[in-house]
């Protein structure tokens, strides 16, 4: 299998399961840690990872998350989510 571009958005409820699934594959450690919400405020309701990654990672999280070939900004606009701004 080859590397592909993907944007993955997962709900907070399924984030840890998706992280664990991705981490089983080389290159999948540390994914899905960027928080998202509809208000840009924490707590995050969703998490995102985007970029070129092994196809195996995409397949591993496909049942847990929304996977698209959209660029991150396009995927956020489509989902109605935005990056969480950490509160100090």
PDB file of C-alpha atoms in Angstrom:
ATOM      1  CA  UNK A   1       0.000   0.000   0.000  1.00  0.00           C
ATOM      2  CA  UNK A   2       1.088   3.559  -0.536  1.00  0.00           C
ATOM      3  CA  UNK A   3       0.913   6.932   1.147  1.00  0.00           C
ATOM      4  CA  UNK A   4      -2.193   8.995   0.404  1.00  0.00           C
ATOM      5  CA  UNK A   5      -3.446  12.450   1.385  1.00  0.00           C
ATOM      6  CA  UNK A   6      -6.320  12.403   3.841  1.00  0.00           C
ATOM      7  CA  UNK A   7      -8.089  14.587   6.346  1.00  0.00           C
ATOM      8  CA  UNK A   8      -9.497  12.628   9.287  1.00  0.00           C
ATOM      9  CA  UNK A   9     -12.026  14.091  11.728  1.00  0.00           C
ATOM     10  CA  UNK A  10     -13.138  12.013  14.704  1.00  0.00           C
ATOM     11  CA  UNK A  11     -15.591  12.747  17.519  1.00  0.00           C
ATOM     12  CA  UNK A  12     -14.150  13.187  20.985  1.00  0.00           C
ATOM     13  CA  UNK A  13     -16.005  10.045  22.075  1.00  0.00           C
ATOM     14  CA  UNK A  14     -14.184   7.922  19.485  1.00  0.00           C
ATOM     15  CA  UNK A  15     -10.874   9.816  19.488  1.00  0.00           C
ATOM     16  CA  UNK A  16      -8.952   7.500  21.812  1.00  0.00           C
ATOM     17  CA  UNK A  17     -10.034   4.382  19.922  1.00  0.00           C
ATOM     18  CA  UNK A  18      -8.997   6.011  16.641  1.00  0.00           C
ATOM     19  CA  UNK A  19      -5.644   7.122  18.121  1.00  0.00           C
ATOM     20  CA  UNK A  20      -5.020   3.591  19.369  1.00  0.00           C
ATOM     21  CA  UNK A  21      -5.894   2.118  15.957  1.00  0.00           C
ATOM     22  CA  UNK A  22      -3.619   4.587  14.134  1.00  0.00           C
ATOM     23  CA  UNK A  23      -0.763   4.004  16.579  1.00  0.00           C
ATOM     24  CA  UNK A  24      -0.655   0.310  15.637  1.00  0.00           C
ATOM     25  CA  UNK A  25       0.733   1.389  12.236  1.00  0.00           C
ATOM     26  CA  UNK A  26       4.187   2.913  11.739  1.00  0.00           C
ATOM     27  CA  UNK A  27       3.733   6.665  11.362  1.00  0.00           C
ATOM     28  CA  UNK A  28       0.391   6.687  13.153  1.00  0.00           C
ATOM     29  CA  UNK A  29       1.616   7.668  16.595  1.00  0.00           C
ATOM     30  CA  UNK A  30       0.460  11.044  17.886  1.00  0.00           C
ATOM     31  CA  UNK A  31      -2.403  11.522  15.457  1.00  0.00           C
ATOM     32  CA  UNK A  32      -5.800  13.110  16.105  1.00  0.00           C
ATOM     33  CA  UNK A  33      -4.710  15.461  18.896  1.00  0.00           C
ATOM     34  CA  UNK A  34      -5.714  18.831  17.376  1.00  0.00           C
ATOM     35  CA  UNK A  35      -8.994  19.818  18.989  1.00  0.00           C
ATOM     36  CA  UNK A  36     -12.026  21.165  17.147  1.00  0.00           C
ATOM     37  CA  UNK A  37     -15.404  22.532  18.185  1.00  0.00           C
ATOM     38  CA  UNK A  38     -18.222  24.530  16.609  1.00  0.00           C
ATOM     39  CA  UNK A  39     -17.438  27.507  18.873  1.00  0.00           C
ATOM     40  CA  UNK A  40     -13.599  27.454  18.784  1.00  0.00           C
ATOM     41  CA  UNK A  41     -13.776  26.995  22.561  1.00  0.00           C
ATOM     42  CA  UNK A  42     -12.620  24.011  24.589  1.00  0.00           C
ATOM     43  CA  UNK A  43     -13.565  21.339  25.366  1.00  0.00           C
ATOM     44  CA  UNK A  44     -12.987  19.889  21.926  1.00  0.00           C
ATOM     45  CA  UNK A  45     -15.912  17.956  20.451  1.00  0.00           C
ATOM     46  CA  UNK A  46     -13.787  16.537  17.592  1.00  0.00           C
ATOM     47  CA  UNK A  47     -10.133  16.011  16.684  1.00  0.00           C
ATOM     48  CA  UNK A  48      -8.378  16.291  13.306  1.00  0.00           C
ATOM     49  CA  UNK A  49      -5.289  15.003  11.530  1.00  0.00           C
ATOM     50  CA  UNK A  50      -4.469  15.847   7.943  1.00  0.00           C
ATOM     51  CA  UNK A  51      -1.637  15.206   5.538  1.00  0.00           C
ATOM     52  CA  UNK A  52       0.098  12.470   3.625  1.00  0.00           C
ATOM     53  CA  UNK A  53      -0.029   9.206   5.557  1.00  0.00           C
ATOM     54  CA  UNK A  54       0.129   5.467   4.985  1.00  0.00           C
ATOM     55  CA  UNK A  55      -3.106   4.153   3.480  1.00  0.00           C
ATOM     56  CA  UNK A  56      -3.167   1.591   6.315  1.00  0.00           C
ATOM     57  CA  UNK A  57      -3.796   4.382   8.834  1.00  0.00           C
ATOM     58  CA  UNK A  58      -6.772   5.645   6.850  1.00  0.00           C
ATOM     59  CA  UNK A  59      -8.178   2.116   6.671  1.00  0.00           C
ATOM     60  CA  UNK A  60      -7.567   1.551  10.403  1.00  0.00           C
ATOM     61  CA  UNK A  61      -9.643   4.581  11.437  1.00  0.00           C
ATOM     62  CA  UNK A  62     -12.255   4.546   8.656  1.00  0.00           C
ATOM     63  CA  UNK A  63     -14.930   2.894  10.822  1.00  0.00           C
ATOM     64  CA  UNK A  64     -14.345   5.384  13.659  1.00  0.00           C
ATOM     65  CA  UNK A  65     -13.927   8.694  11.839  1.00  0.00           C
ATOM     66  CA  UNK A  66     -14.905  10.804   8.847  1.00  0.00           C
ATOM     67  CA  UNK A  67     -12.167  10.498   6.229  1.00  0.00           C
ATOM     68  CA  UNK A  68     -11.966  12.751   3.177  1.00  0.00           C
ATOM     69  CA  UNK A  69      -9.505  13.945   0.579  1.00  0.00           C
ATOM     70  CA  UNK A  70     -10.433  17.564   1.326  1.00  0.00           C
ATOM     71  CA  UNK A  71      -7.809  20.027   2.486  1.00  0.00           C
ATOM     72  CA  UNK A  72      -8.115  20.740   6.232  1.00  0.00           C
ATOM     73  CA  UNK A  73      -9.780  24.148   5.817  1.00  0.00           C
ATOM     74  CA  UNK A  74     -12.318  22.726   3.356  1.00  0.00           C
ATOM     75  CA  UNK A  75     -13.052  19.808   5.685  1.00  0.00           C
ATOM     76  CA  UNK A  76     -13.562  22.177   8.623  1.00  0.00           C
ATOM     77  CA  UNK A  77     -15.898  24.388   6.597  1.00  0.00           C
ATOM     78  CA  UNK A  78     -17.864  21.341   5.454  1.00  0.00           C
ATOM     79  CA  UNK A  79     -18.204  20.057   9.023  1.00  0.00           C
ATOM     80  CA  UNK A  80     -18.974  23.404  10.657  1.00  0.00           C
ATOM     81  CA  UNK A  81     -16.030  22.993  13.018  1.00  0.00           C
ATOM     82  CA  UNK A  82     -13.066  25.227  13.805  1.00  0.00           C
ATOM     83  CA  UNK A  83      -9.799  24.846  15.686  1.00  0.00           C
ATOM     84  CA  UNK A  84     -10.107  25.185  19.449  1.00  0.00           C
ATOM     85  CA  UNK A  85      -8.270  28.133  20.912  1.00  0.00           C
ATOM     86  CA  UNK A  86      -6.770  26.971  24.218  1.00  0.00           C
ATOM     87  CA  UNK A  87      -7.930  29.050  27.167  1.00  0.00           C
ATOM     88  CA  UNK A  88      -5.098  30.357  29.337  1.00  0.00           C
TER      89      UNK A  88
END
